[in-house]
Amino acid sequence: LNSRVNELTQQYESEHSRVLSLERTKTQLTGQLHELQMQLDSCQVENMEMKQDLKSAKTQLAEIEAILEESQTEEAATRSKNSVLQKELSAVKAWKADNEPKIIALEKDCRQASEKVRELTDANASLTKEADSLEDAKVRLEREREALKQNIADLEETVQGVETLNYGLSGIGDEWVLEDAYWNQHNSQRTIENLNSAFDELEAKHRTETARWKKKLESTIVEFEKEIHGLKDERDDALKAAHDSEDQCVHLLAELEEINHSLEEANSALQLSENRRQTLSEEVETLRLQAEASERSRRKAESETSDALNRISELTSQVNSLTAERRRLEGDLAVAQGDLEDLIGSREVNEERIARLQADVARLTADLQAEQGISRRADSSRRQLETELRDANARLTAANNTAEEAEKEARRQTNAMEAKVRDLELALELEAKKLREAQIMLRKNERSLKEVSQAAEEERNMAAQLRELLERGQSKLKATRRQAEEAEAATAAAMSKLRKTQEQLEEVELRATMAERRANQLASANAAAAATAAAANAETGSQYGSLKASPYNRLRATSAAREGSTFSLASTDNYFPSRRARRTAFLHDPSDRESAMTDLDLPSCH
């Protein structure tokens, strides 16, 4: 019995130690279950985050698709604008090709006009030189006129002296008077003939010169008018072409500004799409990293769940062993109760030992009841653990299923996003290529527009030069017309002066005839008075013989010749025709003028 009690006590201690170990394992399992629950919660949170990331990725993909559609529409607009610009550029090139012969003709006309202007400038220079020579001739004639005035004044003084001598020598013989009258008449006739011949020559030369200058001026005026009409027509054509080219240039510049603005907008949109593509690529990378992290966390959760399952299997095996051990203990207790019942039969023999054994048995039964309560609690906790393990397994399976579905969905969406990103990258590369081509075409268009604008600027400059040449030609034409009018006025003045000289010559002829008549009258009067004044004449003749060779007599002869050429000897009227300052309109050559002055054969005053 003592050995049996010892065995029972040992079994009790072993069972108690097993129960304690079971409680420790229970606490460990509960802690592991809490950890698994926390891991499941974290997996659910991660799944929610993955779902939110997928939703955000879907929204971003929708935005990228919208941006791609906008970029496609902008590309279509840029293509249409590029086609319009190409059409306009071809139209500009065609216009340039059509107007190129006109431009070449305008350049030729400008060169011809410049040559004509040079010729006109040369002609103007020659006319100015001739005008200067005429002014010099005018100055020389004025000087000669002043010299002639001085000679006339000297002659008037000598005439006055001769008149005083005539009063003193009124009684001189008729032969001297007749001789003086004859010489006066001869000198006057010779001077009149010389003057008539000189004036005829001057008039013929003046008429030929005026006719030549008139024809030349008329021809030059007609040529100038024709050239002016041609230059006006060319100027109008050039102005029209310049205005058309200016309008075309303004239109092209406006279109170029619009194209530049659209290019700037396209570049900004491309920059925005590039930035969005970069952000999307970064987001895709982050999604990839998150997918990899979720994959790692899933694998970790799977490993942890496998570990938990292994632990649960171990715990279930331990619980099964504990239940088997409890059943064995229950069997042992039943055997012990049978033994106790057998021992009760022999209670009378060993009452003292039974009393002690009863106390021990009561204590052991209490302990067994406590152990049974503990085992019941262990069974209940085992059942709870089993239920919790079933729930954990269900949750783990659900989490695994959701993780697998999320992983599959994430992989599918990541694959779709990668495909869309590749498509977007290809579309962006195509857009970049198209934009580069459009930029190249725009640069070509800009170069062609610059060439057209330069050609238009050259046409404007040519038109401005033509305007300046026309203005200069008109001014020179006005100057030539003014010079022609001045020449006509000078010719008219010369003709009027010629008429005045002719009238003066007629007056001189009349005075010469009157002087001849008076000389004849004096001769008849002297012949009648010759008989009465013979003695006085003889006495005065001797005195006159002594004075015949004197310088005063020579001076009287020359003054008489001069007087006969201009005034009458017997005229008491001091006739001095008024001479006004006049301009010379003929005798351009000084040699002709000197020959004309020599043909006059005027007596010198020295």
Coordinates of C-alpha atoms in Angstrom, one line a residue:
L1 CA 0.0 0.0 0.0
N2 CA 2.8 2.4 0.8
S3 CA 4.4 1.6 -2.4
R4 CA 1.1 2.2 -4.2
V5 CA 0.7 5.4 -2.4
N6 CA 4.2 6.4 -3.3
E7 CA 3.5 5.5 -6.9
L8 CA 0.3 7.5 -6.8
T9 CA 2.1 10.5 -5.3
Q10 CA 4.7 10.2 -8.0
Q11 CA 2.1 10.0 -10.6
Y12 CA 0.3 12.9 -9.1
E13 CA 3.5 15.0 -9.1
S14 CA 4.2 14.0 -12.7
E15 CA 0.6 14.8 -13.7
H16 CA 0.9 18.1 -11.8
S17 CA 4.2 18.9 -13.6
R18 CA 2.6 17.9 -16.9
V19 CA -0.4 20.2 -16.1
L20 CA 2.0 23.0 -15.4
S21 CA 3.9 22.4 -18.6
L22 CA 0.5 22.3 -20.4
E23 CA -0.4 25.6 -18.8
R24 CA 2.9 27.1 -19.9
T25 CA 2.4 25.8 -23.5
K26 CA -1.2 27.1 -23.3
T27 CA 0.2 30.6 -22.4
Q28 CA 2.8 30.3 -25.2
L29 CA 0.1 29.3 -27.6
T30 CA -2.2 32.1 -26.6
G31 CA 0.7 34.6 -27.1
Q32 CA 1.5 33.0 -30.5
L33 CA -2.2 33.2 -31.4
H34 CA -2.2 36.9 -30.4
E35 CA 0.8 37.5 -32.6
L36 CA -0.8 35.6 -35.5
Q37 CA -3.9 37.8 -35.0
M38 CA -1.8 40.9 -35.1
Q39 CA 0.0 39.6 -38.2
L40 CA -3.4 38.9 -39.8
D41 CA -4.6 42.4 -39.0
S42 CA -1.4 43.9 -40.5
C43 CA -1.9 41.7 -43.6
Q44 CA -5.5 43.0 -43.9
V45 CA -4.2 46.6 -43.4
E46 CA -1.6 46.0 -46.1
N47 CA -4.3 44.5 -48.4
M48 CA -6.4 47.6 -47.9
E49 CA -3.5 49.8 -48.6
M50 CA -2.8 47.7 -51.7
K51 CA -6.4 48.1 -52.8
Q52 CA -6.1 51.9 -52.3
D53 CA -2.8 52.0 -54.2
L54 CA -4.5 50.0 -57.0
K55 CA -7.4 52.5 -57.0
S56 CA -5.0 55.5 -57.1
A57 CA -3.0 53.7 -59.9
K58 CA -6.3 53.3 -61.8
T59 CA -7.1 57.0 -61.4
Q60 CA -3.6 57.9 -62.5
L61 CA -3.9 55.6 -65.5
A62 CA -7.2 57.4 -66.4
E63 CA -5.5 60.7 -66.1
I64 CA -2.6 59.5 -68.2
E65 CA -5.1 58.3 -70.8
A66 CA -6.8 61.7 -70.8
I67 CA -3.4 63.4 -71.1
L68 CA -2.5 61.1 -74.0
E69 CA -5.8 62.0 -75.7
E70 CA -5.1 65.7 -75.2
S71 CA -1.6 65.2 -76.6
Q72 CA -3.1 63.3 -79.6
T73 CA -5.5 66.1 -80.2
E74 CA -2.8 68.7 -79.9
E75 CA -0.7 66.6 -82.3
A76 CA -3.5 66.6 -84.7
A77 CA -3.9 70.3 -84.4
T78 CA -0.1 70.8 -84.9
R79 CA -0.3 68.6 -87.9
S80 CA -3.1 70.5 -89.4
K81 CA -1.3 73.8 -88.7
N82 CA 1.9 72.4 -90.2
S83 CA 0.0 71.3 -93.3
V84 CA -1.5 74.8 -93.5
L85 CA 1.9 76.3 -93.1
Q86 CA 3.3 74.1 -95.8
K87 CA 0.6 75.1 -98.1
E88 CA 1.2 78.7 -97.4
L89 CA 4.9 78.2 -97.8
S90 CA 4.3 76.5 -101.2
A91 CA 2.0 79.4 -102.1
V92 CA 4.7 81.9 -101.1
K93 CA 7.3 80.0 -103.1
A94 CA 5.0 80.0 -106.1
W95 CA 4.3 83.7 -105.7
K96 CA 8.0 84.3 -105.5
A97 CA 8.6 82.1 -108.5
D98 CA 5.8 84.0 -110.4
N99 CA 7.0 87.4 -109.4
E100 CA 10.7 86.6 -109.9
P101 CA 10.7 87.9 -113.5
K102 CA 8.9 91.0 -112.3
I103 CA 11.5 91.5 -109.6
I104 CA 14.3 91.0 -112.1
A105 CA 12.5 93.5 -114.5
L106 CA 12.2 96.0 -111.6
E107 CA 15.8 95.6 -110.8
K108 CA 16.7 96.2 -114.5
D109 CA 14.4 99.2 -114.6
C110 CA 16.0 100.5 -111.5
R111 CA 19.4 100.1 -113.0
Q112 CA 18.2 101.8 -116.2
A113 CA 16.6 104.5 -114.2
S114 CA 19.8 105.0 -112.2
E115 CA 21.8 105.2 -115.5
K116 CA 19.3 107.7 -116.8
V117 CA 19.5 109.7 -113.7
R118 CA 23.3 109.6 -114.0
E119 CA 22.9 110.8 -117.6
L120 CA 20.5 113.5 -116.4
T121 CA 23.0 114.5 -113.7
D122 CA 25.8 114.7 -116.4
A123 CA 23.5 116.8 -118.6
N124 CA 22.6 119.0 -115.7
A125 CA 26.3 119.4 -114.9
S126 CA 27.0 120.3 -118.5
L127 CA 24.0 122.8 -118.4
T128 CA 25.3 124.3 -115.2
K129 CA 28.8 124.6 -116.8
E130 CA 27.2 126.3 -119.8
A131 CA 25.2 128.5 -117.5
D132 CA 28.4 129.4 -115.7
S133 CA 30.1 130.2 -119.0
L134 CA 27.1 132.3 -119.9
E135 CA 27.4 134.1 -116.6
D136 CA 31.1 134.7 -117.3
A137 CA 30.3 135.9 -120.8
K138 CA 27.6 138.2 -119.2
V139 CA 30.2 139.6 -116.8
R140 CA 32.6 140.2 -119.6
L141 CA 30.0 141.8 -121.7
E142 CA 29.0 144.0 -118.8
R143 CA 32.6 145.0 -118.4
E144 CA 32.8 145.8 -122.2
R145 CA 29.6 147.7 -121.9
E146 CA 31.0 149.7 -119.0
A147 CA 34.1 150.3 -121.2
L148 CA 31.9 151.4 -124.1
K149 CA 30.0 153.7 -121.7
Q150 CA 33.3 155.2 -120.7
N151 CA 34.3 155.6 -124.3
I152 CA 30.9 157.2 -125.1
A153 CA 31.4 159.6 -122.2
D154 CA 34.8 160.5 -123.6
L155 CA 33.3 160.9 -127.0
E156 CA 30.6 163.2 -125.5
E157 CA 33.3 165.3 -123.9
T158 CA 35.2 165.5 -127.2
V159 CA 31.9 166.3 -129.0
Q160 CA 31.3 169.2 -126.6
G161 CA 34.9 170.3 -127.2
V162 CA 34.3 170.1 -131.0
E163 CA 31.0 172.0 -130.6
T164 CA 32.9 174.8 -128.8
L165 CA 35.5 174.6 -131.6
N166 CA 32.7 174.7 -134.2
Y167 CA 31.4 177.9 -132.6
G168 CA 35.0 179.3 -132.7
L169 CA 35.7 178.0 -136.2
S170 CA 32.4 178.9 -137.8
G171 CA 34.2 181.1 -140.2
I172 CA 36.5 178.4 -141.5
G173 CA 36.4 177.7 -145.2
D174 CA 33.8 175.5 -147.0
E175 CA 36.4 173.0 -148.1
W176 CA 37.1 172.0 -144.5
V177 CA 33.4 171.7 -143.7
L178 CA 32.8 169.6 -146.8
E179 CA 35.8 167.4 -146.0
D180 CA 34.6 166.9 -142.4
A181 CA 31.0 166.2 -143.6
Y182 CA 32.4 163.7 -146.2
W183 CA 34.5 162.0 -143.7
N184 CA 31.7 162.0 -141.2
Q185 CA 29.3 160.5 -143.7
H186 CA 31.9 157.9 -144.8
N187 CA 32.6 156.9 -141.2
S188 CA 28.9 156.8 -140.3
Q189 CA 28.2 154.6 -143.4
R190 CA 31.1 152.3 -142.6
T191 CA 30.1 152.0 -139.0
I192 CA 26.4 151.4 -140.0
E193 CA 27.4 148.7 -142.4
N194 CA 29.7 147.1 -139.8
L195 CA 26.9 147.2 -137.2
N196 CA 24.3 145.8 -139.7
S197 CA 26.6 143.0 -140.7
A198 CA 27.6 142.3 -137.1
F199 CA 23.9 142.4 -136.0
D200 CA 22.9 140.2 -138.9
E201 CA 25.6 137.7 -137.9
L202 CA 24.6 137.9 -134.3
E203 CA 20.9 137.5 -135.1
A204 CA 21.6 134.5 -137.3
K205 CA 23.8 132.9 -134.7
H206 CA 21.3 133.7 -132.0
R207 CA 18.5 132.3 -134.0
T208 CA 20.4 129.1 -134.8
E209 CA 21.5 128.8 -131.2
T210 CA 18.0 129.4 -129.8
A211 CA 16.5 127.0 -132.3
R212 CA 19.1 124.4 -131.5
W213 CA 18.7 124.9 -127.7
K214 CA 14.9 124.9 -128.1
K215 CA 14.9 121.6 -130.1
K216 CA 17.4 120.1 -127.6
L217 CA 15.3 121.3 -124.6
E218 CA 12.1 120.1 -126.2
S219 CA 13.6 116.7 -127.0
T220 CA 15.0 116.4 -123.5
I221 CA 11.7 117.5 -122.0
V222 CA 9.8 114.9 -124.1
E223 CA 12.3 112.3 -123.1
F224 CA 12.1 113.4 -119.4
E225 CA 8.3 113.2 -119.6
K226 CA 8.4 109.7 -121.2
E227 CA 10.9 108.6 -118.6
I228 CA 8.8 110.2 -115.8
H229 CA 5.7 108.4 -117.1
G230 CA 7.6 105.1 -117.3
L231 CA 9.1 105.6 -113.9
K232 CA 5.7 106.6 -112.5
D233 CA 4.2 103.4 -113.9
E234 CA 7.2 101.3 -112.6
R235 CA 6.9 103.1 -109.2
D236 CA 3.2 102.3 -109.1
D237 CA 3.9 98.7 -110.0
A238 CA 6.7 98.5 -107.5
L239 CA 4.6 100.1 -104.8
K240 CA 1.7 97.7 -105.5
A241 CA 4.2 94.8 -105.4
A242 CA 5.8 96.2 -102.2
H243 CA 2.3 96.7 -100.6
D244 CA 1.3 93.1 -101.6
S245 CA 4.6 91.8 -100.3
E246 CA 4.2 93.8 -97.1
D247 CA 0.7 92.4 -96.6
Q248 CA 1.9 88.9 -97.3
C249 CA 4.9 89.4 -94.9
V250 CA 2.5 90.8 -92.2
H251 CA 0.2 87.8 -92.7
L252 CA 3.1 85.4 -92.7
L253 CA 4.6 87.0 -89.6
A254 CA 1.2 86.8 -87.8
E255 CA 1.0 83.1 -88.8
L256 CA 4.6 82.6 -87.7
E257 CA 3.7 84.1 -84.3
E258 CA 0.7 81.9 -84.1
I259 CA 2.9 78.9 -85.0
N260 CA 5.5 79.9 -82.4
H261 CA 2.7 80.3 -79.8
S262 CA 1.3 76.9 -80.7
L263 CA 4.8 75.4 -80.6
E264 CA 5.4 76.9 -77.2
E265 CA 2.1 75.5 -76.1
A266 CA 3.0 72.1 -77.6
N267 CA 6.4 72.3 -75.9
S268 CA 4.8 73.2 -72.6
A269 CA 2.3 70.3 -73.0
L270 CA 5.1 68.0 -74.0
Q271 CA 7.0 69.1 -71.0
L272 CA 4.0 68.5 -68.8
S273 CA 3.4 65.1 -70.3
E274 CA 7.1 64.3 -69.9
N275 CA 6.8 65.4 -66.2
R276 CA 3.7 63.4 -65.8
R277 CA 5.4 60.4 -67.5
Q278 CA 8.3 60.7 -65.1
T279 CA 5.9 61.0 -62.1
L280 CA 4.0 58.0 -63.4
S281 CA 7.2 56.0 -63.9
E282 CA 8.2 57.0 -60.4
E283 CA 4.8 55.9 -59.1
V284 CA 5.1 52.6 -61.1
E285 CA 8.5 52.1 -59.5
T286 CA 7.0 52.8 -56.1
L287 CA 4.1 50.4 -56.9
R288 CA 6.7 47.8 -58.0
L289 CA 8.6 48.3 -54.7
Q290 CA 5.3 48.1 -52.8
A291 CA 4.4 44.9 -54.7
E292 CA 7.7 43.5 -53.9
A293 CA 7.3 44.5 -50.2
S294 CA 3.9 43.0 -50.2
E295 CA 5.3 39.9 -51.8
R296 CA 8.0 39.7 -49.1
S297 CA 5.4 40.4 -46.4
R298 CA 3.1 37.7 -47.9
R299 CA 6.0 35.2 -47.9
K300 CA 6.9 36.2 -44.4
A301 CA 3.2 35.8 -43.4
E302 CA 3.1 32.4 -45.1
S303 CA 6.3 31.3 -43.3
E304 CA 4.8 32.6 -40.0
T305 CA 1.5 30.8 -40.7
S306 CA 3.4 27.7 -41.5
D307 CA 5.3 28.0 -38.3
A308 CA 2.1 28.7 -36.4
L309 CA 0.5 25.6 -38.1
N310 CA 3.5 23.6 -37.1
R311 CA 3.3 24.8 -33.6
I312 CA -0.5 24.2 -33.5
S313 CA 0.1 20.7 -34.8
E314 CA 2.7 20.2 -32.1
L315 CA 0.3 21.6 -29.5
T316 CA -2.5 19.3 -30.8
S317 CA -0.1 16.4 -30.6
Q318 CA 0.8 17.4 -27.0
V319 CA -2.9 17.9 -26.2
N320 CA -3.6 14.4 -27.6
S321 CA -0.8 12.9 -25.6
L322 CA -2.1 14.7 -22.5
T323 CA -5.6 13.4 -23.1
A324 CA -4.2 9.9 -23.5
E325 CA -2.3 10.3 -20.3
R326 CA -5.4 11.6 -18.5
R327 CA -7.3 8.6 -19.7
R328 CA -4.5 6.4 -18.6
L329 CA -4.6 8.2 -15.2
E330 CA -8.3 7.8 -15.0
G331 CA -7.9 4.1 -15.7
D332 CA -5.2 4.0 -13.0
L333 CA -7.5 5.8 -10.6
A334 CA -10.2 3.3 -11.4
V335 CA -7.8 0.5 -10.7
A336 CA -6.7 2.3 -7.5
Q337 CA -10.3 2.7 -6.4
G338 CA -10.8 -1.0 -7.0
D339 CA -7.7 -1.7 -4.9
L340 CA -9.1 0.7 -2.3
E341 CA -12.4 -1.1 -2.3
D342 CA -10.4 -4.3 -1.9
L343 CA -8.4 -2.7 0.8
I344 CA -11.6 -1.5 2.6
G345 CA -12.5 -5.1 2.9
S346 CA -9.3 -5.5 4.9
R347 CA -10.0 -2.3 6.8
E348 CA -10.6 -4.0 9.9
V349 CA -7.1 -5.3 9.9
N350 CA -5.3 -2.2 9.3
E351 CA -7.8 0.5 10.7
E352 CA -5.0 2.8 11.9
R353 CA -3.3 2.5 8.5
I354 CA -6.6 2.9 6.8
A355 CA -7.4 6.0 8.8
R356 CA -4.1 7.5 7.8
L357 CA -4.5 6.1 4.3
Q358 CA -8.1 7.5 4.2
A359 CA -6.7 10.9 5.2
D360 CA -4.1 10.4 2.5
V361 CA -6.7 9.2 0.1
A362 CA -9.0 12.1 1.0
R363 CA -6.1 14.4 0.4
L364 CA -5.2 12.6 -2.8
T365 CA -8.9 12.6 -3.9
A366 CA -9.0 16.4 -3.3
D367 CA -5.8 16.7 -5.3
L368 CA -7.2 14.4 -7.9
Q369 CA -10.4 16.5 -8.0
A370 CA -8.2 19.5 -8.3
E371 CA -6.3 17.8 -11.0
Q372 CA -9.5 16.8 -12.7
G373 CA -10.7 20.4 -12.5
I374 CA -7.4 21.4 -13.9
S375 CA -7.7 18.8 -16.6
R376 CA -11.3 19.9 -17.3
R377 CA -10.1 23.5 -17.6
A378 CA -7.2 22.2 -19.8
D379 CA -9.8 20.4 -22.0
S380 CA -11.9 23.6 -22.2
S381 CA -8.8 25.7 -23.0
R382 CA -7.8 23.0 -25.5
R383 CA -11.3 23.2 -27.0
Q384 CA -11.0 27.0 -27.1
L385 CA -7.5 26.7 -28.6
E386 CA -8.9 24.3 -31.2
T387 CA -11.7 26.7 -32.0
E388 CA -9.2 29.6 -32.1
L389 CA -6.9 27.5 -34.2
R390 CA -9.8 26.7 -36.6
D391 CA -10.7 30.4 -36.7
A392 CA -7.0 31.3 -37.2
N393 CA -6.7 28.7 -39.9
A394 CA -9.9 30.0 -41.6
R395 CA -8.5 33.6 -41.3
L396 CA -5.2 32.4 -42.6
T397 CA -6.7 30.7 -45.5
A398 CA -8.9 33.7 -46.2
A399 CA -5.8 36.0 -45.8
N400 CA -3.9 33.7 -48.1
N401 CA -6.7 33.7 -50.6
T402 CA -7.1 37.5 -50.4
A403 CA -3.3 37.9 -50.5
E404 CA -3.1 35.6 -53.5
E405 CA -6.0 37.4 -55.2
A406 CA -4.4 40.7 -54.4
E407 CA -1.1 39.5 -55.6
K408 CA -2.7 38.2 -58.8
E409 CA -4.6 41.5 -59.2
A410 CA -1.5 43.5 -58.4
R411 CA 0.5 41.5 -60.9
R412 CA -2.2 41.8 -63.5
Q413 CA -2.6 45.5 -62.9
T414 CA 1.2 46.0 -62.8
N415 CA 1.5 44.1 -66.1
A416 CA -1.3 46.2 -67.5
M417 CA 0.2 49.4 -66.2
E418 CA 3.6 48.3 -67.5
A419 CA 2.0 47.7 -70.9
K420 CA 0.2 51.0 -70.8
V421 CA 3.5 52.7 -69.7
R422 CA 5.3 51.1 -72.6
D423 CA 2.5 52.2 -74.9
L424 CA 2.6 55.7 -73.4
E425 CA 6.4 55.7 -73.8
L426 CA 6.1 54.7 -77.4
A427 CA 3.4 57.3 -78.0
L428 CA 5.6 59.9 -76.3
E429 CA 8.5 58.9 -78.4
L430 CA 6.3 59.2 -81.5
E431 CA 5.1 62.5 -80.3
A432 CA 8.6 63.7 -79.7
K433 CA 9.7 62.5 -83.2
K434 CA 6.7 64.3 -84.7
L435 CA 7.4 67.4 -82.6
R436 CA 11.0 67.3 -83.7
E437 CA 9.9 67.0 -87.4
A438 CA 7.4 69.8 -86.8
Q439 CA 10.2 71.9 -85.3
I440 CA 12.4 71.1 -88.3
M441 CA 9.6 72.1 -90.7
L442 CA 9.0 75.2 -88.7
R443 CA 12.7 76.1 -88.8
K444 CA 12.5 75.6 -92.6
N445 CA 9.4 77.8 -92.7
E446 CA 11.1 80.4 -90.6
R447 CA 14.1 80.4 -92.9
S448 CA 11.8 80.7 -96.0
L449 CA 9.9 83.5 -94.3
K450 CA 13.1 85.2 -93.4
E451 CA 14.1 85.0 -97.1
V452 CA 10.8 86.3 -98.2
S453 CA 10.9 89.1 -95.7
Q454 CA 14.5 89.9 -96.8
A455 CA 13.2 90.0 -100.5
A456 CA 10.3 92.2 -99.4
E457 CA 12.7 94.5 -97.6
E458 CA 14.9 94.6 -100.7
E459 CA 11.9 95.4 -102.7
R460 CA 11.0 98.2 -100.3
N461 CA 14.5 99.5 -100.5
M462 CA 14.3 99.4 -104.3
A463 CA 11.0 101.1 -104.2
A464 CA 12.4 103.8 -101.9
Q465 CA 15.4 104.2 -104.2
L466 CA 13.0 104.5 -107.2
R467 CA 11.0 107.1 -105.3
E468 CA 14.2 109.1 -104.5
L469 CA 15.3 108.8 -108.1
L470 CA 11.9 109.9 -109.3
E471 CA 12.0 112.9 -107.0
R472 CA 15.5 113.7 -108.1
G473 CA 14.5 113.4 -111.7
Q474 CA 11.4 115.6 -111.2
S475 CA 13.5 118.2 -109.3
K476 CA 16.1 118.1 -112.1
L477 CA 13.4 118.3 -114.7
K478 CA 11.9 121.3 -112.9
A479 CA 15.4 122.8 -112.8
T480 CA 15.9 122.2 -116.5
R481 CA 12.4 123.6 -117.3
R482 CA 13.3 126.6 -115.1
Q483 CA 16.6 127.0 -117.0
A484 CA 14.8 126.6 -120.3
E485 CA 12.3 129.3 -119.2
E486 CA 15.2 131.5 -118.1
A487 CA 16.9 130.8 -121.5
E488 CA 13.7 131.7 -123.3
A489 CA 13.4 134.9 -121.2
A490 CA 17.0 135.7 -122.0
T491 CA 16.4 135.1 -125.7
A492 CA 13.3 137.3 -125.5
A493 CA 15.4 140.0 -123.7
A494 CA 18.1 139.6 -126.3
M495 CA 15.6 140.0 -129.1
S496 CA 14.1 143.1 -127.5
K497 CA 17.7 144.5 -127.1
L498 CA 18.4 143.6 -130.7
R499 CA 15.2 145.5 -131.7
K500 CA 16.3 148.4 -129.6
T501 CA 19.8 148.4 -131.2
Q502 CA 18.1 148.3 -134.7
E503 CA 15.9 151.2 -133.7
Q504 CA 19.0 153.0 -132.5
L505 CA 20.8 152.2 -135.8
E506 CA 17.8 153.6 -137.7
E507 CA 18.0 156.7 -135.6
V508 CA 21.7 157.0 -136.3
E509 CA 21.0 156.6 -140.0
L510 CA 18.4 159.4 -139.8
R511 CA 20.8 161.6 -137.9
A512 CA 23.5 160.8 -140.5
T513 CA 21.1 161.8 -143.4
M514 CA 20.2 165.0 -141.5
A515 CA 23.9 165.7 -141.0
E516 CA 24.5 165.2 -144.7
R517 CA 21.7 167.6 -145.5
R518 CA 23.0 170.2 -143.0
A519 CA 26.5 169.7 -144.5
N520 CA 25.1 170.4 -148.0
Q521 CA 23.3 173.4 -146.7
L522 CA 26.5 174.6 -145.0
A523 CA 28.4 174.0 -148.2
S524 CA 25.9 176.1 -150.2
A525 CA 25.9 178.8 -147.6
N526 CA 29.7 178.8 -147.5
A527 CA 29.9 178.9 -151.4
A528 CA 27.5 181.9 -151.3
A529 CA 29.5 183.7 -148.6
A530 CA 32.9 182.8 -150.1
A531 CA 33.1 186.1 -152.2
T532 CA 32.3 188.4 -149.3
A533 CA 34.7 186.8 -146.8
A534 CA 37.8 186.2 -149.0
A535 CA 40.1 188.6 -147.1
A536 CA 39.0 187.3 -143.8
N537 CA 39.3 183.7 -145.0
A538 CA 42.8 184.3 -146.3
E539 CA 43.9 185.7 -143.0
T540 CA 42.2 182.9 -141.0
G541 CA 43.5 180.4 -143.6
S542 CA 47.1 181.4 -142.8
Q543 CA 46.3 181.0 -139.1
Y544 CA 44.6 177.7 -139.8
G545 CA 47.6 176.5 -141.8
S546 CA 49.7 176.9 -138.8
L547 CA 47.2 174.9 -136.7
K548 CA 46.7 172.1 -139.3
A549 CA 49.4 169.8 -138.0
S550 CA 48.6 170.4 -134.3
P551 CA 47.3 167.6 -132.1
Y552 CA 44.1 169.6 -131.5
N553 CA 43.3 169.3 -135.2
R554 CA 43.8 165.6 -135.2
L555 CA 41.7 165.3 -132.1
R556 CA 39.0 167.3 -133.9
A557 CA 39.2 165.0 -136.9
T558 CA 38.8 161.9 -134.8
S559 CA 36.0 163.5 -132.7
A560 CA 34.3 164.5 -135.9
A561 CA 34.6 160.9 -137.2
R562 CA 33.2 159.7 -133.9
E563 CA 30.5 162.4 -134.0
G564 CA 29.6 161.4 -137.5
S565 CA 29.2 157.8 -136.5
T566 CA 26.8 158.6 -133.7
F567 CA 25.6 162.3 -133.6
S568 CA 25.1 165.1 -136.1
L569 CA 27.6 168.0 -136.3
A570 CA 25.0 170.7 -136.5
S571 CA 22.7 169.2 -133.9
T572 CA 22.5 171.2 -130.8
D573 CA 20.4 168.5 -129.1
N574 CA 22.4 166.4 -126.7
Y575 CA 20.8 163.0 -127.5
F576 CA 21.9 160.3 -125.1
P577 CA 19.6 157.3 -125.3
S578 CA 18.9 155.6 -122.0
R579 CA 20.6 152.3 -121.7
R580 CA 19.3 149.8 -119.1
A581 CA 21.3 146.9 -117.7
R582 CA 20.5 143.8 -119.7
R583 CA 21.5 140.2 -119.8
T584 CA 23.1 138.6 -122.7
A585 CA 21.3 135.7 -124.3
F586 CA 23.7 135.0 -127.2
L587 CA 27.3 135.0 -128.1
H588 CA 28.3 132.2 -125.8
D589 CA 31.8 131.9 -127.4
P590 CA 34.2 134.6 -126.4
S591 CA 35.9 134.3 -129.9
D592 CA 32.6 135.1 -131.6
R593 CA 32.1 138.0 -129.3
E594 CA 35.5 139.4 -130.0
S595 CA 35.1 138.9 -133.8
A596 CA 31.8 140.8 -133.6
M597 CA 33.4 143.6 -131.7
T598 CA 36.2 143.8 -134.2
D599 CA 33.6 143.8 -137.1
L600 CA 32.0 146.9 -135.5
D601 CA 35.3 148.8 -136.2
L602 CA 34.6 151.3 -133.4
P603 CA 37.2 154.0 -132.9
S604 CA 39.4 153.8 -129.9
C605 CA 39.2 156.4 -127.1
H606 CA 42.9 156.4 -126.3

